[in-house]
PDB file of C-alpha atoms in Angstrom:
ATOM      1  CA  UNK A   1       0.000   0.000   0.000  1.00  0.00           C
ATOM      2  CA  UNK A   2       1.359   3.383  -0.963  1.00  0.00           C
ATOM      3  CA  UNK A   3       2.118   5.816   1.792  1.00  0.00           C
ATOM      4  CA  UNK A   4       2.940   9.411   2.503  1.00  0.00           C
ATOM      5  CA  UNK A   5       3.789   9.683   6.152  1.00  0.00           C
ATOM      6  CA  UNK A   6       3.909  12.908   8.100  1.00  0.00           C
ATOM      7  CA  UNK A   7       5.910  12.535  11.245  1.00  0.00           C
ATOM      8  CA  UNK A   8       3.744  14.561  13.597  1.00  0.00           C
ATOM      9  CA  UNK A   9      -0.026  14.613  13.621  1.00  0.00           C
ATOM     10  CA  UNK A  10      -0.452  17.305  16.255  1.00  0.00           C
ATOM     11  CA  UNK A  11       2.099  19.854  17.454  1.00  0.00           C
ATOM     12  CA  UNK A  12       1.978  22.832  19.778  1.00  0.00           C
ATOM     13  CA  UNK A  13       4.880  25.272  19.516  1.00  0.00           C
ATOM     14  CA  UNK A  14       5.719  28.652  20.992  1.00  0.00           C
ATOM     15  CA  UNK A  15       6.097  31.838  19.007  1.00  0.00           C
ATOM     16  CA  UNK A  16       9.662  32.206  17.767  1.00  0.00           C
ATOM     17  CA  UNK A  17      10.479  28.508  17.909  1.00  0.00           C
ATOM     18  CA  UNK A  18      12.017  26.738  14.940  1.00  0.00           C
ATOM     19  CA  UNK A  19       9.657  24.034  13.715  1.00  0.00           C
ATOM     20  CA  UNK A  20      10.370  21.046  11.488  1.00  0.00           C
ATOM     21  CA  UNK A  21       7.632  19.127   9.747  1.00  0.00           C
ATOM     22  CA  UNK A  22       8.839  15.907   8.184  1.00  0.00           C
ATOM     23  CA  UNK A  23       7.331  13.956   5.339  1.00  0.00           C
ATOM     24  CA  UNK A  24       8.410  10.611   3.919  1.00  0.00           C
ATOM     25  CA  UNK A  25       7.050   8.782   0.886  1.00  0.00           C
ATOM     26  CA  UNK A  26       7.763   5.187  -0.050  1.00  0.00           C
ATOM     27  CA  UNK A  27       6.878   5.329  -3.738  1.00  0.00           C
ATOM     28  CA  UNK A  28      10.140   6.650  -5.223  1.00  0.00           C
ATOM     29  CA  UNK A  29       8.277   9.749  -6.423  1.00  0.00           C
ATOM     30  CA  UNK A  30      10.134  12.629  -8.002  1.00  0.00           C
ATOM     31  CA  UNK A  31       7.692  15.336  -6.879  1.00  0.00           C
ATOM     32  CA  UNK A  32       6.851  16.328  -3.349  1.00  0.00           C
ATOM     33  CA  UNK A  33       4.692  19.181  -2.102  1.00  0.00           C
ATOM     34  CA  UNK A  34       3.826  21.064   1.051  1.00  0.00           C
ATOM     35  CA  UNK A  35       0.444  22.718   1.408  1.00  0.00           C
ATOM     36  CA  UNK A  36      -1.318  24.460   4.220  1.00  0.00           C
ATOM     37  CA  UNK A  37      -5.046  24.384   4.679  1.00  0.00           C
ATOM     38  CA  UNK A  38      -7.084  27.009   6.467  1.00  0.00           C
ATOM     39  CA  UNK A  39     -10.860  27.364   6.864  1.00  0.00           C
ATOM     40  CA  UNK A  40     -12.340  29.285   3.964  1.00  0.00           C
ATOM     41  CA  UNK A  41      -9.047  29.423   2.076  1.00  0.00           C
ATOM     42  CA  UNK A  42      -8.736  25.857   0.848  1.00  0.00           C
ATOM     43  CA  UNK A  43      -5.341  24.302   0.148  1.00  0.00           C
ATOM     44  CA  UNK A  44      -2.498  26.645  -0.684  1.00  0.00           C
ATOM     45  CA  UNK A  45       0.864  25.534  -2.022  1.00  0.00           C
ATOM     46  CA  UNK A  46       3.862  26.567   0.053  1.00  0.00           C
ATOM     47  CA  UNK A  47       6.734  24.829  -1.741  1.00  0.00           C
ATOM     48  CA  UNK A  48       7.295  21.912  -4.016  1.00  0.00           C
ATOM     49  CA  UNK A  49      10.302  19.892  -5.086  1.00  0.00           C
ATOM     50  CA  UNK A  50      10.746  17.985  -8.319  1.00  0.00           C
ATOM     51  CA  UNK A  51      14.047  16.339  -7.442  1.00  0.00           C
ATOM     52  CA  UNK A  52      16.595  15.998  -4.677  1.00  0.00           C
ATOM     53  CA  UNK A  53      17.921  19.401  -3.631  1.00  0.00           C
ATOM     54  CA  UNK A  54      15.529  21.134  -6.052  1.00  0.00           C
ATOM     55  CA  UNK A  55      12.742  23.355  -4.816  1.00  0.00           C
ATOM     56  CA  UNK A  56      10.297  25.858  -6.181  1.00  0.00           C
ATOM     57  CA  UNK A  57       8.255  28.443  -4.336  1.00  0.00           C
ATOM     58  CA  UNK A  58       4.546  27.968  -4.316  1.00  0.00           C
ATOM     59  CA  UNK A  59       1.910  30.577  -3.703  1.00  0.00           C
ATOM     60  CA  UNK A  60       2.688  31.369  -0.057  1.00  0.00           C
ATOM     61  CA  UNK A  61       6.387  30.659   0.674  1.00  0.00           C
ATOM     62  CA  UNK A  62       6.953  33.577   3.050  1.00  0.00           C
ATOM     63  CA  UNK A  63       8.021  32.437   6.493  1.00  0.00           C
ATOM     64  CA  UNK A  64       8.843  28.908   5.317  1.00  0.00           C
ATOM     65  CA  UNK A  65      11.782  27.029   3.895  1.00  0.00           C
ATOM     66  CA  UNK A  66      12.177  23.433   2.753  1.00  0.00           C
ATOM     67  CA  UNK A  67      14.829  20.782   2.513  1.00  0.00           C
ATOM     68  CA  UNK A  68      15.083  17.750   0.287  1.00  0.00           C
ATOM     69  CA  UNK A  69      18.345  15.927   0.839  1.00  0.00           C
ATOM     70  CA  UNK A  70      16.958  12.501  -0.024  1.00  0.00           C
ATOM     71  CA  UNK A  71      14.378  11.564  -2.605  1.00  0.00           C
ATOM     72  CA  UNK A  72      11.949  10.093  -0.115  1.00  0.00           C
ATOM     73  CA  UNK A  73      12.027  12.902   2.433  1.00  0.00           C
ATOM     74  CA  UNK A  74      10.770  16.470   2.203  1.00  0.00           C
ATOM     75  CA  UNK A  75      10.948  18.742   5.228  1.00  0.00           C
ATOM     76  CA  UNK A  76       9.096  21.972   5.866  1.00  0.00           C
ATOM     77  CA  UNK A  77      10.837  24.424   8.184  1.00  0.00           C
ATOM     78  CA  UNK A  78       9.358  27.349  10.036  1.00  0.00           C
ATOM     79  CA  UNK A  79      12.425  29.369  11.018  1.00  0.00           C
ATOM     80  CA  UNK A  80      10.583  31.424  13.624  1.00  0.00           C
ATOM     81  CA  UNK A  81       7.035  30.268  14.172  1.00  0.00           C
ATOM     82  CA  UNK A  82       4.307  32.846  14.431  1.00  0.00           C
ATOM     83  CA  UNK A  83       0.680  32.561  15.452  1.00  0.00           C
ATOM     84  CA  UNK A  84      -0.499  33.167  11.889  1.00  0.00           C
ATOM     85  CA  UNK A  85       1.197  29.917  10.934  1.00  0.00           C
ATOM     86  CA  UNK A  86      -1.268  27.946  13.014  1.00  0.00           C
ATOM     87  CA  UNK A  87      -2.779  25.643  10.416  1.00  0.00           C
ATOM     88  CA  UNK A  88      -3.029  22.140   9.046  1.00  0.00           C
ATOM     89  CA  UNK A  89      -0.068  21.222   6.856  1.00  0.00           C
ATOM     90  CA  UNK A  90      -0.368  18.617   4.155  1.00  0.00           C
ATOM     91  CA  UNK A  91       2.432  16.821   2.365  1.00  0.00           C
ATOM     92  CA  UNK A  92       1.892  15.175  -1.027  1.00  0.00           C
ATOM     93  CA  UNK A  93       3.940  13.301  -3.591  1.00  0.00           C
ATOM     94  CA  UNK A  94       3.624  12.228  -7.200  1.00  0.00           C
ATOM     95  CA  UNK A  95       5.620  10.772 -10.040  1.00  0.00           C
ATOM     96  CA  UNK A  96       6.458  13.090 -12.923  1.00  0.00           C
ATOM     97  CA  UNK A  97       4.018  13.077 -15.818  1.00  0.00           C
ATOM     98  CA  UNK A  98       0.307  12.386 -15.792  1.00  0.00           C
ATOM     99  CA  UNK A  99      -0.053   9.083 -17.544  1.00  0.00           C
ATOM    100  CA  UNK A 100      -2.804   6.687 -16.709  1.00  0.00           C
ATOM    101  CA  UNK A 101      -2.580   5.603 -13.117  1.00  0.00           C
ATOM    102  CA  UNK A 102      -0.320   8.410 -12.043  1.00  0.00           C
ATOM    103  CA  UNK A 103      -1.817   9.675  -8.835  1.00  0.00           C
ATOM    104  CA  UNK A 104      -1.009  12.356  -6.301  1.00  0.00           C
ATOM    105  CA  UNK A 105      -0.894  10.964  -2.786  1.00  0.00           C
ATOM    106  CA  UNK A 106      -1.447  13.005   0.336  1.00  0.00           C
ATOM    107  CA  UNK A 107      -0.413  12.447   3.899  1.00  0.00           C
ATOM    108  CA  UNK A 108      -2.865  12.622   6.778  1.00  0.00           C
ATOM    109  CA  UNK A 109      -1.888  16.145   7.746  1.00  0.00           C
ATOM    110  CA  UNK A 110      -0.058  17.820  10.609  1.00  0.00           C
ATOM    111  CA  UNK A 111      -2.042  20.146  12.841  1.00  0.00           C
ATOM    112  CA  UNK A 112       0.266  22.896  14.090  1.00  0.00           C
ATOM    113  CA  UNK A 113      -0.753  25.327  16.794  1.00  0.00           C
ATOM    114  CA  UNK A 114       1.575  28.240  17.570  1.00  0.00           C
ATOM    115  CA  UNK A 115       0.937  29.896  20.913  1.00  0.00           C
TER     116      UNK A 115
ATOM    117  CA  UNK B   1      -2.542  27.628 -14.573  1.00  0.00           C
ATOM    118  CA  UNK B   2      -6.182  26.905 -15.160  1.00  0.00           C
ATOM    119  CA  UNK B   3      -8.479  27.753 -12.276  1.00  0.00           C
ATOM    120  CA  UNK B   4     -11.536  25.777 -11.299  1.00  0.00           C
ATOM    121  CA  UNK B   5     -14.923  26.846  -9.973  1.00  0.00           C
ATOM    122  CA  UNK B   6     -17.204  24.639  -7.903  1.00  0.00           C
ATOM    123  CA  UNK B   7     -20.422  25.283  -6.008  1.00  0.00           C
ATOM    124  CA  UNK B   8     -19.674  25.722  -2.307  1.00  0.00           C
ATOM    125  CA  UNK B   9     -22.158  23.135  -1.113  1.00  0.00           C
ATOM    126  CA  UNK B  10     -24.616  20.476  -2.240  1.00  0.00           C
ATOM    127  CA  UNK B  11     -26.986  18.017  -0.617  1.00  0.00           C
ATOM    128  CA  UNK B  12     -27.889  14.580  -1.925  1.00  0.00           C
ATOM    129  CA  UNK B  13     -30.261  11.933  -0.604  1.00  0.00           C
ATOM    130  CA  UNK B  14     -28.704   8.669   0.479  1.00  0.00           C
ATOM    131  CA  UNK B  15     -28.879   6.059  -2.277  1.00  0.00           C
ATOM    132  CA  UNK B  16     -29.239   8.624  -5.041  1.00  0.00           C
ATOM    133  CA  UNK B  17     -26.583   9.682  -7.521  1.00  0.00           C
ATOM    134  CA  UNK B  18     -24.562  12.712  -6.496  1.00  0.00           C
ATOM    135  CA  UNK B  19     -23.493  14.907  -9.410  1.00  0.00           C
ATOM    136  CA  UNK B  20     -20.780  17.421  -8.602  1.00  0.00           C
ATOM    137  CA  UNK B  21     -19.965  20.016 -11.265  1.00  0.00           C
ATOM    138  CA  UNK B  22     -16.682  21.781 -11.918  1.00  0.00           C
ATOM    139  CA  UNK B  23     -15.924  24.598 -14.317  1.00  0.00           C
ATOM    140  CA  UNK B  24     -12.408  24.855 -15.769  1.00  0.00           C
ATOM    141  CA  UNK B  25     -12.965  27.081 -18.773  1.00  0.00           C
ATOM    142  CA  UNK B  26      -9.285  28.060 -19.102  1.00  0.00           C
ATOM    143  CA  UNK B  27      -7.940  24.522 -19.138  1.00  0.00           C
ATOM    144  CA  UNK B  28      -5.177  23.893 -21.636  1.00  0.00           C
ATOM    145  CA  UNK B  29      -4.573  20.871 -23.809  1.00  0.00           C
ATOM    146  CA  UNK B  30      -2.034  19.156 -21.561  1.00  0.00           C
ATOM    147  CA  UNK B  31      -3.915  19.585 -18.311  1.00  0.00           C
ATOM    148  CA  UNK B  32      -5.732  16.718 -16.651  1.00  0.00           C
ATOM    149  CA  UNK B  33      -8.768  17.010 -14.410  1.00  0.00           C
ATOM    150  CA  UNK B  34      -8.448  15.280 -11.040  1.00  0.00           C
ATOM    151  CA  UNK B  35     -11.007  14.827  -8.306  1.00  0.00           C
ATOM    152  CA  UNK B  36     -10.211  14.388  -4.654  1.00  0.00           C
ATOM    153  CA  UNK B  37     -12.281  14.372  -1.528  1.00  0.00           C
ATOM    154  CA  UNK B  38     -11.449  15.254   2.027  1.00  0.00           C
ATOM    155  CA  UNK B  39     -13.194  13.972   5.088  1.00  0.00           C
ATOM    156  CA  UNK B  40     -12.817  16.170   8.128  1.00  0.00           C
ATOM    157  CA  UNK B  41      -9.342  16.163   9.682  1.00  0.00           C
ATOM    158  CA  UNK B  42      -7.907  13.776   7.096  1.00  0.00           C
ATOM    159  CA  UNK B  43      -5.705  14.226   4.059  1.00  0.00           C
ATOM    160  CA  UNK B  44      -7.330  14.397   0.606  1.00  0.00           C
ATOM    161  CA  UNK B  45      -8.199  11.065  -0.977  1.00  0.00           C
ATOM    162  CA  UNK B  46      -7.821  10.470  -4.713  1.00  0.00           C
ATOM    163  CA  UNK B  47     -11.042   9.603  -6.555  1.00  0.00           C
ATOM    164  CA  UNK B  48     -10.531   9.734 -10.312  1.00  0.00           C
ATOM    165  CA  UNK B  49      -8.856  11.677 -13.100  1.00  0.00           C
ATOM    166  CA  UNK B  50      -9.165  12.148 -16.854  1.00  0.00           C
ATOM    167  CA  UNK B  51      -7.968  14.112 -19.862  1.00  0.00           C
ATOM    168  CA  UNK B  52     -10.849  14.189 -22.357  1.00  0.00           C
ATOM    169  CA  UNK B  53     -12.591  10.832 -22.290  1.00  0.00           C
ATOM    170  CA  UNK B  54     -15.119   9.850 -19.691  1.00  0.00           C
ATOM    171  CA  UNK B  55     -13.696   7.653 -16.964  1.00  0.00           C
ATOM    172  CA  UNK B  56     -15.156   5.215 -14.462  1.00  0.00           C
ATOM    173  CA  UNK B  57     -13.682   3.333 -11.542  1.00  0.00           C
ATOM    174  CA  UNK B  58     -15.005   1.582  -8.469  1.00  0.00           C
ATOM    175  CA  UNK B  59     -15.644   4.863  -6.684  1.00  0.00           C
ATOM    176  CA  UNK B  60     -17.081   7.211  -9.285  1.00  0.00           C
ATOM    177  CA  UNK B  61     -17.507   8.308 -12.876  1.00  0.00           C
ATOM    178  CA  UNK B  62     -16.022  11.412 -14.463  1.00  0.00           C
ATOM    179  CA  UNK B  63     -17.784  13.091 -17.353  1.00  0.00           C
ATOM    180  CA  UNK B  64     -15.759  15.718 -19.246  1.00  0.00           C
ATOM    181  CA  UNK B  65     -17.481  17.917 -21.822  1.00  0.00           C
ATOM    182  CA  UNK B  66     -16.234  17.799 -25.375  1.00  0.00           C
ATOM    183  CA  UNK B  67     -14.726  21.292 -25.149  1.00  0.00           C
ATOM    184  CA  UNK B  68     -13.146  20.282 -21.801  1.00  0.00           C
ATOM    185  CA  UNK B  69     -14.333  23.453 -20.130  1.00  0.00           C
ATOM    186  CA  UNK B  70     -16.286  21.628 -17.472  1.00  0.00           C
ATOM    187  CA  UNK B  71     -16.661  18.234 -15.866  1.00  0.00           C
ATOM    188  CA  UNK B  72     -18.985  16.351 -13.538  1.00  0.00           C
ATOM    189  CA  UNK B  73     -18.097  13.828 -10.884  1.00  0.00           C
ATOM    190  CA  UNK B  74     -20.800  11.244 -10.347  1.00  0.00           C
ATOM    191  CA  UNK B  75     -21.093   9.124  -7.221  1.00  0.00           C
ATOM    192  CA  UNK B  76     -23.668   6.597  -8.419  1.00  0.00           C
ATOM    193  CA  UNK B  77     -25.198   5.522  -5.098  1.00  0.00           C
ATOM    194  CA  UNK B  78     -24.281   7.999  -2.400  1.00  0.00           C
ATOM    195  CA  UNK B  79     -23.837   6.773   1.172  1.00  0.00           C
ATOM    196  CA  UNK B  80     -23.428   8.694   4.392  1.00  0.00           C
ATOM    197  CA  UNK B  81     -19.687   8.013   4.239  1.00  0.00           C
ATOM    198  CA  UNK B  82     -19.523  10.085   1.056  1.00  0.00           C
ATOM    199  CA  UNK B  83     -20.153  13.239   3.071  1.00  0.00           C
ATOM    200  CA  UNK B  84     -16.970  15.230   2.477  1.00  0.00           C
ATOM    201  CA  UNK B  85     -15.474  18.220   0.680  1.00  0.00           C
ATOM    202  CA  UNK B  86     -14.815  17.396  -2.969  1.00  0.00           C
ATOM    203  CA  UNK B  87     -12.045  19.141  -4.862  1.00  0.00           C
ATOM    204  CA  UNK B  88     -11.734  19.471  -8.603  1.00  0.00           C
ATOM    205  CA  UNK B  89      -8.084  19.938  -9.576  1.00  0.00           C
ATOM    206  CA  UNK B  90      -6.520  20.853 -12.883  1.00  0.00           C
ATOM    207  CA  UNK B  91      -3.021  19.535 -13.179  1.00  0.00           C
ATOM    208  CA  UNK B  92      -0.233  20.553 -15.498  1.00  0.00           C
ATOM    209  CA  UNK B  93       2.807  18.366 -15.621  1.00  0.00           C
ATOM    210  CA  UNK B  94       5.977  19.536 -17.280  1.00  0.00           C
ATOM    211  CA  UNK B  95       9.225  18.258 -15.905  1.00  0.00           C
ATOM    212  CA  UNK B  96      10.363  20.567 -13.151  1.00  0.00           C
ATOM    213  CA  UNK B  97       7.141  22.520 -13.204  1.00  0.00           C
ATOM    214  CA  UNK B  98       4.466  20.214 -11.897  1.00  0.00           C
ATOM    215  CA  UNK B  99       1.745  22.128 -10.151  1.00  0.00           C
ATOM    216  CA  UNK B 100      -1.603  21.445  -8.593  1.00  0.00           C
ATOM    217  CA  UNK B 101      -4.275  24.111  -8.696  1.00  0.00           C
ATOM    218  CA  UNK B 102      -7.059  23.415  -6.223  1.00  0.00           C
ATOM    219  CA  UNK B 103     -10.602  24.623  -6.641  1.00  0.00           C
ATOM    220  CA  UNK B 104     -12.603  25.950  -3.740  1.00  0.00           C
ATOM    221  CA  UNK B 105     -14.226  22.609  -3.148  1.00  0.00           C
ATOM    222  CA  UNK B 106     -17.831  21.508  -2.794  1.00  0.00           C
ATOM    223  CA  UNK B 107     -19.083  20.413   0.614  1.00  0.00           C
ATOM    224  CA  UNK B 108     -21.315  17.447  -0.158  1.00  0.00           C
ATOM    225  CA  UNK B 109     -23.754  16.387   2.520  1.00  0.00           C
ATOM    226  CA  UNK B 110     -25.556  13.085   2.149  1.00  0.00           C
ATOM    227  CA  UNK B 111     -28.984  13.224   3.743  1.00  0.00           C
ATOM    228  CA  UNK B 112     -30.348  10.009   5.321  1.00  0.00           C
TER     229      UNK B 112
END
């Protein structure tokens, strides 16, 4: 069974803390994504990566950075957490191309509360 | 990237077919239409995708208009477990530039 695993389901952090959200996929996918989801705003892309050490900014990259040192792992970093980063964070992965059967897989989400 | 438009909410009686529309009038030739759903507090679940032909799998059917400017997801016999937010996604895939553009989603409520 295919899997995208997010290391932490629920986190509570203090303002100013450095926060790491980890994501691992076991499907040898080239592409990995980080989204955040907020009520009324839907899913918004923060960053994505199409290969090891490669990254592209999404729609809302401010306040975030990412790291992809290995193909299976994509980390989202909040250098100095702020209360407006309280949200649910979703990791996803996919193979390149959109041929039949190519599917985007999502993790279960990480609920981050910054106090 | 093509944007999608969906109604914010819909109701459907249990056992009936649920038909969820999506408008993607600016879709380009190499973009696929994907449908996902999200049950509260969980990650989105893949349902179906297509390019221009109609598609069917064990979960649903996808009907894409001939001009590809809109599509409809059909859940043939809705159950209470189908209550969720459904997202229509247009996906472009060029190497190094793969993006997902999410619609606003439709909150589908199945009525007993």
